[in-house]
Short mmCIF file of N, CA and C in Angstrom, two decimals:
data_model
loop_
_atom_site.label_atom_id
_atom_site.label_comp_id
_atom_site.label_asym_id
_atom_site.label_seq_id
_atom_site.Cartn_x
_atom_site.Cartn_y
_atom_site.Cartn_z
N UNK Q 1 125.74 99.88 84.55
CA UNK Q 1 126.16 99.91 85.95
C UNK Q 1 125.01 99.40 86.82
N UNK Q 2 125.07 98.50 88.11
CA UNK Q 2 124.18 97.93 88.32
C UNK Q 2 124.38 98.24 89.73
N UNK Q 3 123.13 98.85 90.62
CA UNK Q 3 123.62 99.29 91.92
C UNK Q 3 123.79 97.96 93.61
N UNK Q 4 123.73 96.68 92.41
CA UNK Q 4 123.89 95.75 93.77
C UNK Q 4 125.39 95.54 93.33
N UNK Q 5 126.14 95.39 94.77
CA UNK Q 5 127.67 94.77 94.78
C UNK Q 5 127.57 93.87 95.95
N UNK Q 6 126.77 93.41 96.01
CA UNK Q 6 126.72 91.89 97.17
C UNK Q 6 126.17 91.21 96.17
N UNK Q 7 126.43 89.49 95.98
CA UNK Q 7 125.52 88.32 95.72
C UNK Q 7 125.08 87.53 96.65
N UNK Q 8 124.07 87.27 96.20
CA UNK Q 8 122.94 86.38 97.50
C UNK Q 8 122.70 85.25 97.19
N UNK Q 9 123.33 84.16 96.94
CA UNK Q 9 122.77 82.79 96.21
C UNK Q 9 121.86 81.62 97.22
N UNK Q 10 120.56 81.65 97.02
CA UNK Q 10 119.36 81.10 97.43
C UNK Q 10 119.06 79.30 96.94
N UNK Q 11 119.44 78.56 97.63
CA UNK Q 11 119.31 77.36 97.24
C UNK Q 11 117.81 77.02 97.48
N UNK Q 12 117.14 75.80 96.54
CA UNK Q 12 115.95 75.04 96.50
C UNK Q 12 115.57 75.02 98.13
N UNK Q 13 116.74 74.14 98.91
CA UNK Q 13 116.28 74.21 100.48
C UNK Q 13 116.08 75.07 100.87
N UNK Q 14 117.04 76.02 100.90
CA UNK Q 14 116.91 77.47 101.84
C UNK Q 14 115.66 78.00 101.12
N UNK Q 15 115.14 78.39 100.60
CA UNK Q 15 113.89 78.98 99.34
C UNK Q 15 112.81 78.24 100.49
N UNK Q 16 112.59 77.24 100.39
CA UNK Q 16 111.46 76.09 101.19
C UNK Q 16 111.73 76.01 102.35
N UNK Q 17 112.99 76.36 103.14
CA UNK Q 17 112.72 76.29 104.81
C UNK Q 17 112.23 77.49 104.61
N UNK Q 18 112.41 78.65 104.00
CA UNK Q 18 112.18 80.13 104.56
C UNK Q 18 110.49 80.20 103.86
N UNK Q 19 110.43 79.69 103.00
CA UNK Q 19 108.75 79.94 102.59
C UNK Q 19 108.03 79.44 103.11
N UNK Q 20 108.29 78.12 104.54
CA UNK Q 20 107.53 77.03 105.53
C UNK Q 20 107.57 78.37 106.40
N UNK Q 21 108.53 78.62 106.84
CA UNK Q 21 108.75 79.61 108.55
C UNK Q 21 107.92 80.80 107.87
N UNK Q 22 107.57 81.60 106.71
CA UNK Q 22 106.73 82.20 106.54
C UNK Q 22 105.15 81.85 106.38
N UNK Q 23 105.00 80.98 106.54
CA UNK Q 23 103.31 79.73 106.37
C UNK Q 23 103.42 80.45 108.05
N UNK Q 24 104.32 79.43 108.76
CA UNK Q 24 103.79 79.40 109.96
C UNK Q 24 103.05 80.81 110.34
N UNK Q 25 104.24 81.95 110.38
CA UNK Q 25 103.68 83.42 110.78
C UNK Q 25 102.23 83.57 110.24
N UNK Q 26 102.45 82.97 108.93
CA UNK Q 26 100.89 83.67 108.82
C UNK Q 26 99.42 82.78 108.71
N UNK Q 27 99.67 81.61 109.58
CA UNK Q 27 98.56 80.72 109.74
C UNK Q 27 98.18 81.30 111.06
N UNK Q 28 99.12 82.12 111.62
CA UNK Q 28 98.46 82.46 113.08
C UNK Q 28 97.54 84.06 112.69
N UNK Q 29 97.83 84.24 112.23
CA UNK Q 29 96.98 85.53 111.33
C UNK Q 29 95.83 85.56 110.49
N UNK Q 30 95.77 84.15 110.50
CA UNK Q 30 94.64 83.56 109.30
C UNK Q 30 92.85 83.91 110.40
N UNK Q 31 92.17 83.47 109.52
CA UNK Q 31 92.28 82.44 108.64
C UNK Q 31 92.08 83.51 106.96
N UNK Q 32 92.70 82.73 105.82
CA UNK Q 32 92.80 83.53 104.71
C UNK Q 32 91.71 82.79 104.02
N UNK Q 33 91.39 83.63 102.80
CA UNK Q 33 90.32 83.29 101.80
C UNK Q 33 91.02 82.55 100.76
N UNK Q 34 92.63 82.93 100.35
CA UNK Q 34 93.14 82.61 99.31
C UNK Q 34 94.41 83.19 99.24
N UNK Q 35 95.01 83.26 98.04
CA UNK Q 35 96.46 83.56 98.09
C UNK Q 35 96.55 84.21 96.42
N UNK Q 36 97.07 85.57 96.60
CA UNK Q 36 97.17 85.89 94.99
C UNK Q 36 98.81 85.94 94.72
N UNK Q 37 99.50 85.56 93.99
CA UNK Q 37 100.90 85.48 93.85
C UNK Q 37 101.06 86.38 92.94
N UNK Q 38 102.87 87.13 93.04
CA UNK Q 38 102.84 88.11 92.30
C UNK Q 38 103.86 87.57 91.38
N UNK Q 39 103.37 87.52 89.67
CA UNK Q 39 104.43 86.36 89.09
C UNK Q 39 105.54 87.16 88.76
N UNK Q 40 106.45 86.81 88.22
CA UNK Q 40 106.75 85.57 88.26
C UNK Q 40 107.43 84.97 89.60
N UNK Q 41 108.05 85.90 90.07
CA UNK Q 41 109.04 85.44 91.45
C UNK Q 41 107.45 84.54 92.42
N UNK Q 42 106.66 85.09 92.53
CA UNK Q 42 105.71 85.06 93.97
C UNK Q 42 105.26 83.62 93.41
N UNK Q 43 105.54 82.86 92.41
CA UNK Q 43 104.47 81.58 92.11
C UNK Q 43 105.13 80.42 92.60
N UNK Q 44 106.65 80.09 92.65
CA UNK Q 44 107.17 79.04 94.13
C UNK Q 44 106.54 79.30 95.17
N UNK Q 45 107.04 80.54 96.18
CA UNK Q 45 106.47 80.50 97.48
C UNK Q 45 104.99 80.49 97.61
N UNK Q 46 104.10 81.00 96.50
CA UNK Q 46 103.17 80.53 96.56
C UNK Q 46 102.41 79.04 96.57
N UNK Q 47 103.04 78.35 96.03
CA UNK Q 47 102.71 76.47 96.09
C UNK Q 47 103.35 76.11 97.47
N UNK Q 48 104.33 76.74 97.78
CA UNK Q 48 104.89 75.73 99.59
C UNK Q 48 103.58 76.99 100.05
N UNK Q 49 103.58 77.77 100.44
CA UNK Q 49 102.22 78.28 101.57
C UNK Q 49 100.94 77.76 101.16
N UNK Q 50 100.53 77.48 99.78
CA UNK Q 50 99.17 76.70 99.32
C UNK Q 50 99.47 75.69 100.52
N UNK Q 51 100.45 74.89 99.87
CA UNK Q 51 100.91 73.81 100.48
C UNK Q 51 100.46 73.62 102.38
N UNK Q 52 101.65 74.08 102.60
CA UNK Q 52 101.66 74.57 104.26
C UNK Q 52 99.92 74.90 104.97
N UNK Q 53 99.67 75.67 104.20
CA UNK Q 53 98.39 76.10 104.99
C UNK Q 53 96.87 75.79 104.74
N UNK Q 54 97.04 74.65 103.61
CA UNK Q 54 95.78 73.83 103.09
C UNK Q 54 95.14 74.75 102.36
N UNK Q 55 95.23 75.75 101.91
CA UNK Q 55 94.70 76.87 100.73
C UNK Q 55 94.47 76.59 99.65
N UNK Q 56 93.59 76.53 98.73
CA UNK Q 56 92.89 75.49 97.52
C UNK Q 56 92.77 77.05 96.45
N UNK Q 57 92.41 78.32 96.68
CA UNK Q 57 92.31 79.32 96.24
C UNK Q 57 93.20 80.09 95.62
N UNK Q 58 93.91 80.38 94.32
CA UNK Q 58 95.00 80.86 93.96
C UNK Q 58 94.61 81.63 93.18
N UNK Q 59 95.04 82.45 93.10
CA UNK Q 59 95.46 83.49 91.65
C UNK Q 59 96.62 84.14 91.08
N UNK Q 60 96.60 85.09 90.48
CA UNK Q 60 97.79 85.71 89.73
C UNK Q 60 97.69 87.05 89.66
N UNK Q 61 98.33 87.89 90.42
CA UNK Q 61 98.68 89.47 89.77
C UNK Q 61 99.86 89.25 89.30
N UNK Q 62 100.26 90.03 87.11
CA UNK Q 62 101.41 89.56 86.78
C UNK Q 62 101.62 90.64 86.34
N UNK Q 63 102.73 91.21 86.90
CA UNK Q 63 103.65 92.41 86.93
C UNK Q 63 104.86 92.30 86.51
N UNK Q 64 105.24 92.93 85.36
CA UNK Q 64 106.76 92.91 84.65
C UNK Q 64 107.52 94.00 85.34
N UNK Q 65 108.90 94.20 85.81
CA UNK Q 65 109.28 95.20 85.97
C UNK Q 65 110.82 95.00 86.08
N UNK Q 66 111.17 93.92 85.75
CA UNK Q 66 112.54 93.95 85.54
C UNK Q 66 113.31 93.17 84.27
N UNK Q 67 114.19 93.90 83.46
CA UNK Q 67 114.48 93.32 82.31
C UNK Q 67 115.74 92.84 82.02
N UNK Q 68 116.11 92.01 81.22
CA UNK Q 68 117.44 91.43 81.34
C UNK Q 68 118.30 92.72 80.47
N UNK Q 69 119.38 92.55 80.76
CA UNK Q 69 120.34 93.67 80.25
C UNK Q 69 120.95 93.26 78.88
N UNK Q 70 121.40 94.22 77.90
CA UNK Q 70 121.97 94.25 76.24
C UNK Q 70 122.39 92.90 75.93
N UNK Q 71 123.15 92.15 77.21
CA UNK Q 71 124.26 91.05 76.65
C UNK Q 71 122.90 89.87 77.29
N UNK Q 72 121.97 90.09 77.33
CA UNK Q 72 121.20 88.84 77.93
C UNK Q 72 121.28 88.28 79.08
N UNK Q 73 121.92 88.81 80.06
CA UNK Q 73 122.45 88.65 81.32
C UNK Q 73 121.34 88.84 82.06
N UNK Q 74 121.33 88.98 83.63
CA UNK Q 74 120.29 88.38 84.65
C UNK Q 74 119.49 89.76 84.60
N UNK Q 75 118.75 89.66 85.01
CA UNK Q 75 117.19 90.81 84.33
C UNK Q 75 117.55 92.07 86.11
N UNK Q 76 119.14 92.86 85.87
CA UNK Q 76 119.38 93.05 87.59
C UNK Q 76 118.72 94.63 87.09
N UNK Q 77 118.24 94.92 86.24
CA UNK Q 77 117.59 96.45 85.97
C UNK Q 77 116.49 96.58 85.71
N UNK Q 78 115.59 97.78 86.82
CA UNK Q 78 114.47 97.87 86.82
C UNK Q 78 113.96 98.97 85.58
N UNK Q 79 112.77 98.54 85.31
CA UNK Q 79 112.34 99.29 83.67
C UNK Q 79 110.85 99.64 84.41
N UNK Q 80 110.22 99.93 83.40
CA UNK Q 80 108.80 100.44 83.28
C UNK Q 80 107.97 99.19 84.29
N UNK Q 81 107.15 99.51 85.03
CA UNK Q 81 106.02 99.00 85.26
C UNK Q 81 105.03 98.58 84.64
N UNK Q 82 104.89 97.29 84.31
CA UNK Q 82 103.79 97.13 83.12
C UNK Q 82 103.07 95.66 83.96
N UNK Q 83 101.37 96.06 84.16
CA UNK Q 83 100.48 94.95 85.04
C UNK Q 83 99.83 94.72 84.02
N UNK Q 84 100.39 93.22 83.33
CA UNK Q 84 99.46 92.28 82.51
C UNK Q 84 98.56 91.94 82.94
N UNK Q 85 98.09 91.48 83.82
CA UNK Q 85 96.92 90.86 84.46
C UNK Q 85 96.37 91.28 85.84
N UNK Q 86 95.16 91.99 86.25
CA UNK Q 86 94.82 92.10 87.70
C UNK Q 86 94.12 91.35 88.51
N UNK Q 87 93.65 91.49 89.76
CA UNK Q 87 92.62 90.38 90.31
C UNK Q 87 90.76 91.55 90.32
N UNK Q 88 90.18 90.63 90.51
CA UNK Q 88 89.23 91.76 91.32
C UNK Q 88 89.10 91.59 92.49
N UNK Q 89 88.58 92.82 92.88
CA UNK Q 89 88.38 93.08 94.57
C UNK Q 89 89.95 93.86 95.01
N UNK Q 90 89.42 93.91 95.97
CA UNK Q 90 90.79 95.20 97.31
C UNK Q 90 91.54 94.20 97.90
N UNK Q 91 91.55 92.50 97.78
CA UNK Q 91 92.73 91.71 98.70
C UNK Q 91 92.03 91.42 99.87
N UNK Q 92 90.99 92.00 100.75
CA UNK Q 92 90.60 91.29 101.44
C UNK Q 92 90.65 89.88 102.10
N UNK Q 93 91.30 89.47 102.96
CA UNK Q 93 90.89 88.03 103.36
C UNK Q 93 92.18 87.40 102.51
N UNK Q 94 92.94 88.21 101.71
CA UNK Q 94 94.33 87.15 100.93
C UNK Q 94 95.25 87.61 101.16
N UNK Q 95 96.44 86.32 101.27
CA UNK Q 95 97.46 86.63 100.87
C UNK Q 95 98.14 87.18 99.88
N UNK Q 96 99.04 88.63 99.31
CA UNK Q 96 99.42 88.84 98.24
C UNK Q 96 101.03 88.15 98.89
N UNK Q 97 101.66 87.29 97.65
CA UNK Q 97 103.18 86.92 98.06
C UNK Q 97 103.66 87.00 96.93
N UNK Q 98 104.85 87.57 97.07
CA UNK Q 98 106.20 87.73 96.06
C UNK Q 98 107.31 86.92 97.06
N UNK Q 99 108.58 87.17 96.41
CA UNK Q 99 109.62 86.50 96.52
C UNK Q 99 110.56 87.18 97.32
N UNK Q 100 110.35 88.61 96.92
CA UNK Q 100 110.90 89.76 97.69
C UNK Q 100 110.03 91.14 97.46
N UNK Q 101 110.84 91.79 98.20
CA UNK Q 101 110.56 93.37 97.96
C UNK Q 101 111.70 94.30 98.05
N UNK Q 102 112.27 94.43 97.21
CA UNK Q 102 113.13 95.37 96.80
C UNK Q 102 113.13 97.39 96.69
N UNK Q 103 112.84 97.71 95.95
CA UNK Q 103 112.69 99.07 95.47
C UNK Q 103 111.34 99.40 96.14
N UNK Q 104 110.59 98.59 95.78
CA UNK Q 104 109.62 98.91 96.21
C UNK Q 104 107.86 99.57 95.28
N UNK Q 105 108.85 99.62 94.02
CA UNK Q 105 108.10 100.14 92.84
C UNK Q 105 106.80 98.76 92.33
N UNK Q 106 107.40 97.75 92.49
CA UNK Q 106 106.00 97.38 92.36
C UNK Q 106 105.03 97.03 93.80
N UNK Q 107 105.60 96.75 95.06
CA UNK Q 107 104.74 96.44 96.06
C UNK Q 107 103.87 97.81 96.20
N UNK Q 108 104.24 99.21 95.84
CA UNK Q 108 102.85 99.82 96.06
C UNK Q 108 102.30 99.92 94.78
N UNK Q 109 102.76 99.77 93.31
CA UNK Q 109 101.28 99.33 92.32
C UNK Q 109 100.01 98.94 93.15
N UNK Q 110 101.18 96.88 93.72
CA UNK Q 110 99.97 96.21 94.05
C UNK Q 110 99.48 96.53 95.01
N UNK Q 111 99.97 97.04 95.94
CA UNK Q 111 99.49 97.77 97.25
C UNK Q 111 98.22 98.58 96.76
N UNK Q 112 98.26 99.46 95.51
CA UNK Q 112 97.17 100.44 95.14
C UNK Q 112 96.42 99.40 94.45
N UNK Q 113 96.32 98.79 93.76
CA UNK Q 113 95.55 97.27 93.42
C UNK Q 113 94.88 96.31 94.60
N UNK Q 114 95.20 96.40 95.73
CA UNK Q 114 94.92 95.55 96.45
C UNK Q 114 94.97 96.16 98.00
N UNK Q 115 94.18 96.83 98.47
CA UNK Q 115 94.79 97.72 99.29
C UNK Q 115 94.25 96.78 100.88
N UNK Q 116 93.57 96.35 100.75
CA UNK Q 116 93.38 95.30 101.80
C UNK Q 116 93.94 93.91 101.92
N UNK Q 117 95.13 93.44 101.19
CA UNK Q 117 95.67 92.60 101.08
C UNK Q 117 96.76 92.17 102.05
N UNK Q 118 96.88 90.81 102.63
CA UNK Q 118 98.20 91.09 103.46
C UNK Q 118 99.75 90.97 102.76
N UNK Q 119 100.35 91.15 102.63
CA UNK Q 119 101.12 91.35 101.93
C UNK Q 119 102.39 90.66 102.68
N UNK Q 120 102.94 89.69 101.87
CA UNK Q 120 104.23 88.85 102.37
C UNK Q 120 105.08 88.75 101.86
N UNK Q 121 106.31 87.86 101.58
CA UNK Q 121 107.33 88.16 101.28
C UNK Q 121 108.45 87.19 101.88
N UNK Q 122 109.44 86.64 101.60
CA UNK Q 122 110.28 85.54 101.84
C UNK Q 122 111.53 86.82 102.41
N UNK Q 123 111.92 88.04 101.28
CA UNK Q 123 113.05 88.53 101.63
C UNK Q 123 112.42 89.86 101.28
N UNK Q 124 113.15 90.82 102.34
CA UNK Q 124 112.58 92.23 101.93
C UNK Q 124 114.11 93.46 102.52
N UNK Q 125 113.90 94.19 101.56
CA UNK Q 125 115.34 95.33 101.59
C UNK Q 125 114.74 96.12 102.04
N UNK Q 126 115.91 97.48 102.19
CA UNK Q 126 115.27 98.52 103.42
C UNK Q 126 114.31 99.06 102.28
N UNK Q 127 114.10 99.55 101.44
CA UNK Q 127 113.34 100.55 100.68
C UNK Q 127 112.51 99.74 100.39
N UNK Q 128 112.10 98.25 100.24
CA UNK Q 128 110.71 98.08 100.53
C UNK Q 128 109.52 97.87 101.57
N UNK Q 129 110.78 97.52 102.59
CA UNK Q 129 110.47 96.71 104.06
C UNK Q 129 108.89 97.45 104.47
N UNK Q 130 108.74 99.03 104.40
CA UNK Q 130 107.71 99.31 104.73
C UNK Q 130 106.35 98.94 104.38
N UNK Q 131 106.26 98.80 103.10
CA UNK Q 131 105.01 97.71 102.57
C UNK Q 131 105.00 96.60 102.52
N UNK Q 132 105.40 95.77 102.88
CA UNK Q 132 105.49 94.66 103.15
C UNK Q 132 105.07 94.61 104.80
N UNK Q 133 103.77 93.20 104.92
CA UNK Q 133 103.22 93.26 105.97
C UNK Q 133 103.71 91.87 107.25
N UNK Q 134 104.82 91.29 106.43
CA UNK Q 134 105.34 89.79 106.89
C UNK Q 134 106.36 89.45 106.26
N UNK Q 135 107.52 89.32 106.64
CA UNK Q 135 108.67 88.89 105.64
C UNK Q 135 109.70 88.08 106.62
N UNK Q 136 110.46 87.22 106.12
CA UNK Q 136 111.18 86.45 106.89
C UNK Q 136 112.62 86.62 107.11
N UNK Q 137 113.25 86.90 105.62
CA UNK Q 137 114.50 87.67 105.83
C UNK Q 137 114.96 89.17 105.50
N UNK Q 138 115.68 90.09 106.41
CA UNK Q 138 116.24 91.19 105.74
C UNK Q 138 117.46 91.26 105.10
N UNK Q 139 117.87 91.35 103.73
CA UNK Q 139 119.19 92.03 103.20
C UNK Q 139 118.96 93.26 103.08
N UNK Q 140 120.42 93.33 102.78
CA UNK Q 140 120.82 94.62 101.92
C UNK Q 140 120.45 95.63 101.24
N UNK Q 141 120.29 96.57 100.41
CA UNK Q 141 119.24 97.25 99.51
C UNK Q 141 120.51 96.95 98.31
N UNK Q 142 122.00 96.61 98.86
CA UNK Q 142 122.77 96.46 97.32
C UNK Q 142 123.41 95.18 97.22
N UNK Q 143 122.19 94.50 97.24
CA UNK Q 143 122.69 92.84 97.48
C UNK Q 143 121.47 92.63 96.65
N UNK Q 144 122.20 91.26 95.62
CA UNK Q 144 121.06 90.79 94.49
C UNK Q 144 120.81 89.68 95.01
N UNK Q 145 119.76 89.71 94.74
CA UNK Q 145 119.08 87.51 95.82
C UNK Q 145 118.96 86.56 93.76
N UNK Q 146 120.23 85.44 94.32
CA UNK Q 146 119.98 85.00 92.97
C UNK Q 146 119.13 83.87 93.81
N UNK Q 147 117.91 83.59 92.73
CA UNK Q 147 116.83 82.35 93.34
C UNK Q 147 117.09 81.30 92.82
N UNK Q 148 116.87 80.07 93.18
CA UNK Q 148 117.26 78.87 92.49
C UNK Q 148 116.77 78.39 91.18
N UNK Q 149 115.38 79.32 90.59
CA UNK Q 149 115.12 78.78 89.22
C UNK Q 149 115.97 79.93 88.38
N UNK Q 150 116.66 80.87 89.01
CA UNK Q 150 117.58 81.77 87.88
C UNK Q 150 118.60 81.09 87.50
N UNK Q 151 119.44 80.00 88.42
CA UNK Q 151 120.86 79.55 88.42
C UNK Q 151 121.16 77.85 88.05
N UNK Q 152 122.07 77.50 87.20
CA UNK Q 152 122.07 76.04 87.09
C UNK Q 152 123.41 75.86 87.97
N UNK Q 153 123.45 74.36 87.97
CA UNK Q 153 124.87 73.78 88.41
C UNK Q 153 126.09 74.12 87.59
N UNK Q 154 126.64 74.57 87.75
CA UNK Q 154 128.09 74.75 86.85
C UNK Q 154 129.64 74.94 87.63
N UNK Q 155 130.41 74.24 87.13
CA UNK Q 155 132.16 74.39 87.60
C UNK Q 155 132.32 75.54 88.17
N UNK Q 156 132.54 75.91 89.47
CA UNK Q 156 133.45 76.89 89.95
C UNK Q 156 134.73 77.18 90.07
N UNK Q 157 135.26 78.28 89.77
CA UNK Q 157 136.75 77.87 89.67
C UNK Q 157 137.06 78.04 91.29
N UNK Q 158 138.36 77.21 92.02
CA UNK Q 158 138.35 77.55 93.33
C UNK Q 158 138.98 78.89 93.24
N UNK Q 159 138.97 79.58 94.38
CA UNK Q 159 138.85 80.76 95.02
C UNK Q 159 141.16 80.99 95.21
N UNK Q 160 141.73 80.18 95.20
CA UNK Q 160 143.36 80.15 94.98
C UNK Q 160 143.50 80.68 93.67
N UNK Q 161 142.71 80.20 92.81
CA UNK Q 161 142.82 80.00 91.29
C UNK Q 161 142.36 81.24 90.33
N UNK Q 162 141.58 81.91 90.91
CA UNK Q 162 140.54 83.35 90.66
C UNK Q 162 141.91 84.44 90.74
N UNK Q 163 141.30 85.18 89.42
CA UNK Q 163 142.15 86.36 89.57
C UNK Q 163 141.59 87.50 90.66
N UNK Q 164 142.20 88.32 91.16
CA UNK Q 164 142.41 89.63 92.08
C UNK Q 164 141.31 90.76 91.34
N UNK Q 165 140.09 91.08 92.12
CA UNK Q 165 139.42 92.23 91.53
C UNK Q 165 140.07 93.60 91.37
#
C-alpha cells in the first residue's frame, strides 16, 4: 500500500525552468563556496545551479532511502536510512540540493551532517517544508513527483478508452 494517490509527472523542461528560478533565489543569497548534492535525485539540479551560478566546486552526500517495491516497480517506499558517503565540515558557505523533500527523514540526517548548510530544493511537501531553507514548488504530502530520468516515452491509452477505477 503506498500512501501517495496523486501523480506528478515532471518533464526535462519543467525540471530546468524550476532548477534556473531556484539559481536565481539563491545567487541573491550568495555568494556560495560550493554546492554538495544529495544523490541520487540532487545530481541534475545540481549541474543547472553549477551551471546558472558559475560554481566550479561540487560534491556528493549519498544517501539511500528509498527502495523499489517486490514487483520492481518505482522505488515509492521509504526503508532504512543508509549514508554511503559524507562530506567534511558543517556546510558552511554551500549549497546542500536535492530534488525534493518529502518525509523529511533524510533532510534532517543531512541537516545533522551539515548543520550550516543552506539547504534547497526544486519541490518540497508539507512534512518536509520546514528544513528546507529555499524551495520553488509546494505539493502535496500524497502526491508522487515522477522525475524525468525515472520515466520513458511510451503509448498512452486515451482517456475514452481507459477502464473506470
Amino acid at each position: 500500500m503506498t500512501p501517495y494517490s496523486k501523480d506528478f509527472p515532471v518533464s526535462w523542461e519543467e525540471l530546468h525552468r524550476n532548477a534556473r528560478a531556484l539559481s536565481w533565489r539563491l545567487l541573491e543569497q550568495g555568494p556560495w563556496k560550493g554546492i554538495i548534492a544529495i544523490t541520487r535525485g540532487g545530481l541534475v539540479p545540481a549541474a543547472i545551479l553549477c551551471r546558472e551560478m558559475d560554481i566550479r566546486l561540487i560534491d556528493t552526500i549519498c544517501v539511500v532511502s528509498y527502495g523499489a517495491d517486490e514487483a520492481g516497480g518505482a522505488a515509492m517506499k521509504q526503508g532504512d536510512l543508509n549514508v554511503l558517503k559524507g562530506v567534511d565540515g558543517d556546510g558552511e558557505g554551500f549549497i546542500l540540493i536535492d530534488d525534493l523533500v518529502d518525509t523529511g527523514r533524510t533532510a534532517a540526517k543531512v541537516r545533522e551532517m551539515l548543520p550550516k548548510a543552506h539547504f534547497a530544493t526544486i519541490y518540497a511537501k508539507p512534512a518536509g517544508k520546514p528544513l528546507v531553507d529555499t524551495f520553488v514548488t509546494e505539493v502535496s504530502q500524497d502526491t508522487w513527483i515522477r522525475f524525468p530520468w525515472d520515466m520513458e516515452y511510451t503509448f498512452s491509452t486515451p482517456l475514452a478508452d481507459r477502464q473506470p477505477i
